[in-house]
């Protein structure tokens, strides 16, 4: 009898399990328990995933698709998965979310539209247009968070990304696929270097020209508007996407903007092309993320803050890569910007990003105040890719400059206390002054690498030794114009060959003699 009862129970359980398998799955819906400071705590949503988009909806009679397609749909982003609830940051107007409001799971990880349609546009952190030029119609969406490519998927960085800035291309070269940090105090020209690098891509052949992405995080809207205008006037906007999460934007959007930029850049990298992305600046992203962490009630102690900020920046910057030929050979070059306080590079966030990147361009406030622009501190600047990311022409002419300038800066400091200097020291100081003046450059005027190579050749090989330091800037400008107008074939040859051959060098030496004769008034009569 007992055996018959146990068989009956087993049969009944089997029937119940079969019914469970065929029963329709209810849509995952939760309800807002509390809301404040742009963060909503939601009861339910048992199937929610990290970084999933959820839809806030005050009318339960619409289907999910209808609600998502309706105008003014309001989304949240799941960032905390807790035992009894989830916490989501509100991506938009937080005042529209109230207690007891429905929150629907969309099953989609936060993604942004990508593609050619974004070129020339200004968009927000969700890649929605903010330039008044109409809707962006894109067929492809990329998740803003994704694993970086593995070491085996990459190849070594050996192709230069020219910035058009003599001091960088000669001494701190950047390669396609590299991560090069730009670091310095406020108002030392960090953004200017990045924007000049974008504008300079106009000088690259169209078929190999990198697509540029500029991400403005926590910046004044007036500053971003000026940058967009500068890019449009220089003709660079046609290959550039500007992403803005201004200081007035909620913290979640300032936190997400760099990831949206990386997702857009990866589209071009995955299609076998080169892309350059500027994060301006990651200090403000760290502040926004810190604000979010505290609002989400994450642990505020040192066991959380250093680690999570490091992880935030490392998983972002590791996405920059030079892919191997099997994957198309595309690249994503990252130029993160970090702001220091009183030149303190040993503070937590600067050392974080220094350790993640492949080198840094350090800007010095004291050099900037002296009028040396770009104010690059040669002693603290380094590229860990080095000369493997330089053309042969630049490698040949710029090899000794770095050491010579570093020695000059040391001698300059010593000079303040010395009474008498020997002739060799005086000569070295004069040479250093001339090189320093030679590397000065106006904002928004990047120089093609071939002209840079020819001008620097003249500086390091003694052809400008008789020019007083105060005349060097004028002579350099005239020399560039002379070479462009009188020797276009030489410039074209160096551009094409990316090297300074014996024939080209001979022609350059003759040209420099003619130039010196024609501009005697700018040289000394010694």
PDB file of C-alpha atoms in Angstrom, residues 169-383:
ATOM      1  CA  UNK A 169      56.455  63.716 -32.162  1.00  0.00           C
ATOM      2  CA  UNK A 170      60.228  64.147 -31.677  1.00  0.00           C
ATOM      3  CA  UNK A 171      60.649  63.188 -28.002  1.00  0.00           C
ATOM      4  CA  UNK A 172      57.493  61.459 -26.689  1.00  0.00           C
ATOM      5  CA  UNK A 173      56.139  59.643 -29.773  1.00  0.00           C
ATOM      6  CA  UNK A 174      52.659  58.125 -29.701  1.00  0.00           C
ATOM      7  CA  UNK A 175      51.854  54.929 -31.613  1.00  0.00           C
ATOM      8  CA  UNK A 176      48.507  53.762 -32.966  1.00  0.00           C
ATOM      9  CA  UNK A 177      47.027  51.509 -30.293  1.00  0.00           C
ATOM     10  CA  UNK A 178      48.955  53.147 -27.438  1.00  0.00           C
ATOM     11  CA  UNK A 179      47.582  54.703 -24.227  1.00  0.00           C
ATOM     12  CA  UNK A 180      49.450  57.948 -23.537  1.00  0.00           C
ATOM     13  CA  UNK A 181      48.455  59.998 -20.491  1.00  0.00           C
ATOM     14  CA  UNK A 182      48.385  63.804 -20.642  1.00  0.00           C
ATOM     15  CA  UNK A 183      48.898  65.076 -17.091  1.00  0.00           C
ATOM     16  CA  UNK A 184      49.302  68.519 -15.521  1.00  0.00           C
ATOM     17  CA  UNK A 185      47.733  71.253 -13.405  1.00  0.00           C
ATOM     18  CA  UNK A 186      44.758  73.341 -14.479  1.00  0.00           C
ATOM     19  CA  UNK A 187      45.351  75.727 -17.379  1.00  0.00           C
ATOM     20  CA  UNK A 188      48.625  74.198 -18.586  1.00  0.00           C
ATOM     21  CA  UNK A 189      47.374  73.272 -22.074  1.00  0.00           C
ATOM     22  CA  UNK A 190      46.296  69.622 -21.674  1.00  0.00           C
ATOM     23  CA  UNK A 191      43.145  69.933 -23.800  1.00  0.00           C
ATOM     24  CA  UNK A 192      45.031  72.025 -26.386  1.00  0.00           C
ATOM     25  CA  UNK A 193      47.487  69.158 -27.027  1.00  0.00           C
ATOM     26  CA  UNK A 194      44.624  66.684 -27.507  1.00  0.00           C
ATOM     27  CA  UNK A 195      42.659  68.989 -29.842  1.00  0.00           C
ATOM     28  CA  UNK A 196      45.793  69.762 -31.900  1.00  0.00           C
ATOM     29  CA  UNK A 197      46.324  66.000 -32.279  1.00  0.00           C
ATOM     30  CA  UNK A 198      42.757  65.672 -33.632  1.00  0.00           C
ATOM     31  CA  UNK A 199      43.189  68.612 -36.026  1.00  0.00           C
ATOM     32  CA  UNK A 200      46.534  67.219 -37.243  1.00  0.00           C
ATOM     33  CA  UNK A 201      44.865  64.048 -38.560  1.00  0.00           C
ATOM     34  CA  UNK A 202      43.710  66.286 -41.437  1.00  0.00           C
ATOM     35  CA  UNK A 203      47.355  66.081 -42.630  1.00  0.00           C
ATOM     36  CA  UNK A 204      47.212  62.259 -42.803  1.00  0.00           C
ATOM     37  CA  UNK A 205      46.184  60.427 -46.025  1.00  0.00           C
ATOM     38  CA  UNK A 206      42.402  60.002 -46.102  1.00  0.00           C
ATOM     39  CA  UNK A 207      42.557  56.203 -46.392  1.00  0.00           C
ATOM     40  CA  UNK A 208      44.678  55.848 -43.220  1.00  0.00           C
ATOM     41  CA  UNK A 209      43.298  58.820 -41.278  1.00  0.00           C
ATOM     42  CA  UNK A 210      42.146  57.855 -37.768  1.00  0.00           C
ATOM     43  CA  UNK A 211      38.555  58.528 -36.728  1.00  0.00           C
ATOM     44  CA  UNK A 212      38.662  60.847 -33.689  1.00  0.00           C
ATOM     45  CA  UNK A 213      36.413  60.806 -30.616  1.00  0.00           C
ATOM     46  CA  UNK A 214      36.556  63.606 -28.059  1.00  0.00           C
ATOM     47  CA  UNK A 215      34.849  62.883 -24.721  1.00  0.00           C
ATOM     48  CA  UNK A 216      34.228  65.980 -22.551  1.00  0.00           C
ATOM     49  CA  UNK A 217      33.580  64.892 -18.948  1.00  0.00           C
ATOM     50  CA  UNK A 218      32.434  67.481 -16.423  1.00  0.00           C
ATOM     51  CA  UNK A 219      33.563  70.390 -18.614  1.00  0.00           C
ATOM     52  CA  UNK A 220      31.834  73.738 -19.026  1.00  0.00           C
ATOM     53  CA  UNK A 221      29.398  73.638 -21.940  1.00  0.00           C
ATOM     54  CA  UNK A 222      30.906  76.897 -23.252  1.00  0.00           C
ATOM     55  CA  UNK A 223      34.351  75.236 -23.445  1.00  0.00           C
ATOM     56  CA  UNK A 224      32.964  72.231 -25.340  1.00  0.00           C
ATOM     57  CA  UNK A 225      31.093  74.589 -27.715  1.00  0.00           C
ATOM     58  CA  UNK A 226      34.369  76.458 -28.437  1.00  0.00           C
ATOM     59  CA  UNK A 227      36.156  73.166 -29.158  1.00  0.00           C
ATOM     60  CA  UNK A 228      33.386  72.050 -31.550  1.00  0.00           C
ATOM     61  CA  UNK A 229      33.615  75.406 -33.332  1.00  0.00           C
ATOM     62  CA  UNK A 230      37.414  75.076 -33.599  1.00  0.00           C
ATOM     63  CA  UNK A 231      37.082  71.560 -35.028  1.00  0.00           C
ATOM     64  CA  UNK A 232      34.487  72.741 -37.559  1.00  0.00           C
ATOM     65  CA  UNK A 233      36.591  75.738 -38.658  1.00  0.00           C
ATOM     66  CA  UNK A 234      39.661  73.526 -39.155  1.00  0.00           C
ATOM     67  CA  UNK A 235      37.674  70.923 -41.137  1.00  0.00           C
ATOM     68  CA  UNK A 236      38.309  68.211 -38.506  1.00  0.00           C
ATOM     69  CA  UNK A 237      34.685  67.678 -37.508  1.00  0.00           C
ATOM     70  CA  UNK A 238      34.030  65.522 -40.586  1.00  0.00           C
ATOM     71  CA  UNK A 239      36.018  62.662 -39.033  1.00  0.00           C
ATOM     72  CA  UNK A 240      35.264  63.440 -35.366  1.00  0.00           C
ATOM     73  CA  UNK A 241      32.560  62.511 -32.836  1.00  0.00           C
ATOM     74  CA  UNK A 242      32.150  64.737 -29.764  1.00  0.00           C
ATOM     75  CA  UNK A 243      30.579  63.188 -26.639  1.00  0.00           C
ATOM     76  CA  UNK A 244      29.626  65.640 -23.913  1.00  0.00           C
ATOM     77  CA  UNK A 245      28.651  65.019 -20.300  1.00  0.00           C
ATOM     78  CA  UNK A 246      28.944  68.582 -18.950  1.00  0.00           C
ATOM     79  CA  UNK A 247      29.351  69.647 -15.329  1.00  0.00           C
ATOM     80  CA  UNK A 248      25.569  70.195 -15.219  1.00  0.00           C
ATOM     81  CA  UNK A 249      24.858  66.566 -16.255  1.00  0.00           C
ATOM     82  CA  UNK A 250      23.954  63.983 -13.581  1.00  0.00           C
ATOM     83  CA  UNK A 251      26.839  61.933 -12.142  1.00  0.00           C
ATOM     84  CA  UNK A 252      25.713  58.708 -13.918  1.00  0.00           C
ATOM     85  CA  UNK A 253      26.137  60.337 -17.336  1.00  0.00           C
ATOM     86  CA  UNK A 254      29.599  61.708 -16.431  1.00  0.00           C
ATOM     87  CA  UNK A 255      30.552  58.195 -15.309  1.00  0.00           C
ATOM     88  CA  UNK A 256      29.206  56.562 -18.502  1.00  0.00           C
ATOM     89  CA  UNK A 257      30.480  59.033 -21.131  1.00  0.00           C
ATOM     90  CA  UNK A 258      34.029  57.549 -21.489  1.00  0.00           C
ATOM     91  CA  UNK A 259      32.600  54.025 -21.836  1.00  0.00           C
ATOM     92  CA  UNK A 260      30.236  55.248 -24.558  1.00  0.00           C
ATOM     93  CA  UNK A 261      33.241  56.781 -26.351  1.00  0.00           C
ATOM     94  CA  UNK A 262      35.153  53.495 -26.098  1.00  0.00           C
ATOM     95  CA  UNK A 263      32.171  51.572 -27.536  1.00  0.00           C
ATOM     96  CA  UNK A 264      32.004  53.960 -30.523  1.00  0.00           C
ATOM     97  CA  UNK A 265      35.788  53.754 -31.032  1.00  0.00           C
ATOM     98  CA  UNK A 266      35.695  49.944 -30.928  1.00  0.00           C
ATOM     99  CA  UNK A 267      33.246  49.915 -33.845  1.00  0.00           C
ATOM    100  CA  UNK A 268      35.907  51.516 -36.064  1.00  0.00           C
ATOM    101  CA  UNK A 269      38.725  49.387 -34.602  1.00  0.00           C
ATOM    102  CA  UNK A 270      36.730  46.189 -35.212  1.00  0.00           C
ATOM    103  CA  UNK A 271      36.177  47.220 -38.834  1.00  0.00           C
ATOM    104  CA  UNK A 272      39.960  47.337 -39.412  1.00  0.00           C
ATOM    105  CA  UNK A 273      40.344  51.110 -39.123  1.00  0.00           C
ATOM    106  CA  UNK A 274      42.276  53.351 -36.727  1.00  0.00           C
ATOM    107  CA  UNK A 275      40.595  55.488 -34.089  1.00  0.00           C
ATOM    108  CA  UNK A 276      41.836  58.057 -31.567  1.00  0.00           C
ATOM    109  CA  UNK A 277      39.896  58.760 -28.375  1.00  0.00           C
ATOM    110  CA  UNK A 278      40.510  61.615 -25.937  1.00  0.00           C
ATOM    111  CA  UNK A 279      39.094  61.351 -22.385  1.00  0.00           C
ATOM    112  CA  UNK A 280      38.937  64.923 -21.022  1.00  0.00           C
ATOM    113  CA  UNK A 281      39.245  64.323 -18.143  1.00  0.00           C
ATOM    114  CA  UNK A 282      39.263  61.137 -16.071  1.00  0.00           C
ATOM    115  CA  UNK A 283      39.748  63.019 -12.775  1.00  0.00           C
ATOM    116  CA  UNK A 284      36.168  64.268 -13.116  1.00  0.00           C
ATOM    117  CA  UNK A 285      34.924  60.795 -14.044  1.00  0.00           C
ATOM    118  CA  UNK A 286      36.507  59.472 -10.842  1.00  0.00           C
ATOM    119  CA  UNK A 287      34.699  62.156  -8.813  1.00  0.00           C
ATOM    120  CA  UNK A 288      31.371  61.296 -10.495  1.00  0.00           C
ATOM    121  CA  UNK A 289      31.914  57.575  -9.846  1.00  0.00           C
ATOM    122  CA  UNK A 290      32.808  58.289  -6.222  1.00  0.00           C
ATOM    123  CA  UNK A 291      29.572  60.256  -5.854  1.00  0.00           C
ATOM    124  CA  UNK A 292      27.603  57.357  -7.348  1.00  0.00           C
ATOM    125  CA  UNK A 293      29.302  54.839  -5.058  1.00  0.00           C
ATOM    126  CA  UNK A 294      28.335  56.792  -1.953  1.00  0.00           C
ATOM    127  CA  UNK A 295      24.746  57.265  -3.152  1.00  0.00           C
ATOM    128  CA  UNK A 296      24.537  53.511  -3.790  1.00  0.00           C
ATOM    129  CA  UNK A 297      25.751  52.906  -0.205  1.00  0.00           C
ATOM    130  CA  UNK A 298      28.870  51.079  -1.291  1.00  0.00           C
ATOM    131  CA  UNK A 299      31.615  50.837   1.378  1.00  0.00           C
ATOM    132  CA  UNK A 300      33.336  54.247   1.603  1.00  0.00           C
ATOM    133  CA  UNK A 301      36.577  53.052   3.239  1.00  0.00           C
ATOM    134  CA  UNK A 302      40.005  52.602   1.654  1.00  0.00           C
ATOM    135  CA  UNK A 303      39.302  48.930   0.952  1.00  0.00           C
ATOM    136  CA  UNK A 304      36.756  50.117  -1.637  1.00  0.00           C
ATOM    137  CA  UNK A 305      37.780  53.550  -2.921  1.00  0.00           C
ATOM    138  CA  UNK A 306      41.311  52.901  -4.256  1.00  0.00           C
ATOM    139  CA  UNK A 307      40.438  49.520  -5.715  1.00  0.00           C
ATOM    140  CA  UNK A 308      37.233  50.451  -7.485  1.00  0.00           C
ATOM    141  CA  UNK A 309      38.647  53.642  -9.041  1.00  0.00           C
ATOM    142  CA  UNK A 310      41.654  51.681 -10.312  1.00  0.00           C
ATOM    143  CA  UNK A 311      39.317  49.056 -11.765  1.00  0.00           C
ATOM    144  CA  UNK A 312      37.108  51.777 -13.289  1.00  0.00           C
ATOM    145  CA  UNK A 313      40.026  53.292 -15.226  1.00  0.00           C
ATOM    146  CA  UNK A 314      41.864  50.058 -16.019  1.00  0.00           C
ATOM    147  CA  UNK A 315      38.889  48.339 -17.647  1.00  0.00           C
ATOM    148  CA  UNK A 316      38.301  51.499 -19.693  1.00  0.00           C
ATOM    149  CA  UNK A 317      41.892  52.057 -20.858  1.00  0.00           C
ATOM    150  CA  UNK A 318      42.640  48.370 -21.498  1.00  0.00           C
ATOM    151  CA  UNK A 319      40.157  48.571 -24.378  1.00  0.00           C
ATOM    152  CA  UNK A 320      42.711  50.577 -26.377  1.00  0.00           C
ATOM    153  CA  UNK A 321      44.627  48.146 -28.580  1.00  0.00           C
ATOM    154  CA  UNK A 322      46.349  47.430 -31.871  1.00  0.00           C
ATOM    155  CA  UNK A 323      44.622  44.295 -33.180  1.00  0.00           C
ATOM    156  CA  UNK A 324      46.453  41.545 -35.044  1.00  0.00           C
ATOM    157  CA  UNK A 325      45.981  41.033 -38.782  1.00  0.00           C
ATOM    158  CA  UNK A 326      43.516  38.153 -38.283  1.00  0.00           C
ATOM    159  CA  UNK A 327      41.155  40.589 -36.568  1.00  0.00           C
ATOM    160  CA  UNK A 328      41.627  43.270 -39.225  1.00  0.00           C
ATOM    161  CA  UNK A 329      44.619  45.171 -37.845  1.00  0.00           C
ATOM    162  CA  UNK A 330      42.534  48.090 -36.548  1.00  0.00           C
ATOM    163  CA  UNK A 331      43.584  50.187 -33.565  1.00  0.00           C
ATOM    164  CA  UNK A 332      42.159  52.359 -30.802  1.00  0.00           C
ATOM    165  CA  UNK A 333      44.579  54.929 -29.356  1.00  0.00           C
ATOM    166  CA  UNK A 334      43.644  56.495 -26.004  1.00  0.00           C
ATOM    167  CA  UNK A 335      44.755  59.911 -24.737  1.00  0.00           C
ATOM    168  CA  UNK A 336      43.390  60.137 -21.184  1.00  0.00           C
ATOM    169  CA  UNK A 337      43.770  63.497 -19.416  1.00  0.00           C
ATOM    170  CA  UNK A 338      44.342  63.794 -15.659  1.00  0.00           C
ATOM    171  CA  UNK A 339      44.409  67.030 -13.682  1.00  0.00           C
ATOM    172  CA  UNK A 340      46.948  67.335 -10.856  1.00  0.00           C
ATOM    173  CA  UNK A 341      46.985  69.663  -7.848  1.00  0.00           C
ATOM    174  CA  UNK A 342      50.184  71.740  -7.588  1.00  0.00           C
ATOM    175  CA  UNK A 343      52.022  69.247  -9.824  1.00  0.00           C
ATOM    176  CA  UNK A 344      51.498  66.351  -7.403  1.00  0.00           C
ATOM    177  CA  UNK A 345      51.783  63.275  -9.659  1.00  0.00           C
ATOM    178  CA  UNK A 346      52.079  61.020  -6.588  1.00  0.00           C
ATOM    179  CA  UNK A 347      48.406  61.523  -5.621  1.00  0.00           C
ATOM    180  CA  UNK A 348      46.195  58.446  -5.826  1.00  0.00           C
ATOM    181  CA  UNK A 349      44.381  58.919  -9.151  1.00  0.00           C
ATOM    182  CA  UNK A 350      47.416  60.242 -11.127  1.00  0.00           C
ATOM    183  CA  UNK A 351      49.582  57.275 -10.036  1.00  0.00           C
ATOM    184  CA  UNK A 352      46.696  54.946 -10.855  1.00  0.00           C
ATOM    185  CA  UNK A 353      46.476  56.103 -14.455  1.00  0.00           C
ATOM    186  CA  UNK A 354      50.273  56.373 -14.856  1.00  0.00           C
ATOM    187  CA  UNK A 355      50.492  52.685 -13.950  1.00  0.00           C
ATOM    188  CA  UNK A 356      47.790  51.719 -16.457  1.00  0.00           C
ATOM    189  CA  UNK A 357      49.058  53.732 -19.448  1.00  0.00           C
ATOM    190  CA  UNK A 358      52.088  53.289 -21.749  1.00  0.00           C
ATOM    191  CA  UNK A 359      53.684  56.611 -20.865  1.00  0.00           C
ATOM    192  CA  UNK A 360      52.788  60.179 -20.016  1.00  0.00           C
ATOM    193  CA  UNK A 361      53.157  63.694 -21.358  1.00  0.00           C
ATOM    194  CA  UNK A 362      53.724  65.809 -18.233  1.00  0.00           C
ATOM    195  CA  UNK A 363      52.969  69.522 -18.428  1.00  0.00           C
ATOM    196  CA  UNK A 364      54.680  71.961 -16.069  1.00  0.00           C
ATOM    197  CA  UNK A 365      52.878  75.074 -14.784  1.00  0.00           C
ATOM    198  CA  UNK A 366      56.166  76.973 -14.290  1.00  0.00           C
ATOM    199  CA  UNK A 367      57.157  76.397 -17.939  1.00  0.00           C
ATOM    200  CA  UNK A 368      53.680  77.484 -19.028  1.00  0.00           C
ATOM    201  CA  UNK A 369      53.964  80.678 -16.981  1.00  0.00           C
ATOM    202  CA  UNK A 370      57.313  81.409 -18.662  1.00  0.00           C
ATOM    203  CA  UNK A 371      55.543  81.312 -22.045  1.00  0.00           C
ATOM    204  CA  UNK A 372      57.008  77.964 -23.154  1.00  0.00           C
ATOM    205  CA  UNK A 373      54.078  76.356 -24.954  1.00  0.00           C
ATOM    206  CA  UNK A 374      53.464  73.468 -25.136  1.00  0.00           C
ATOM    207  CA  UNK A 375      54.806  73.364 -21.552  1.00  0.00           C
ATOM    208  CA  UNK A 376      56.137  69.795 -21.741  1.00  0.00           C
ATOM    209  CA  UNK A 377      58.401  68.706 -18.885  1.00  0.00           C
ATOM    210  CA  UNK A 378      60.900  66.544 -20.787  1.00  0.00           C
ATOM    211  CA  UNK A 379      62.314  64.995 -17.603  1.00  0.00           C
ATOM    212  CA  UNK A 380      58.958  63.605 -16.445  1.00  0.00           C
ATOM    213  CA  UNK A 381      57.528  62.750 -19.867  1.00  0.00           C
ATOM    214  CA  UNK A 382      58.051  59.319 -21.370  1.00  0.00           C
ATOM    215  CA  UNK A 383      56.664  57.030 -24.068  1.00  0.00           C
TER     216      UNK A 383
END
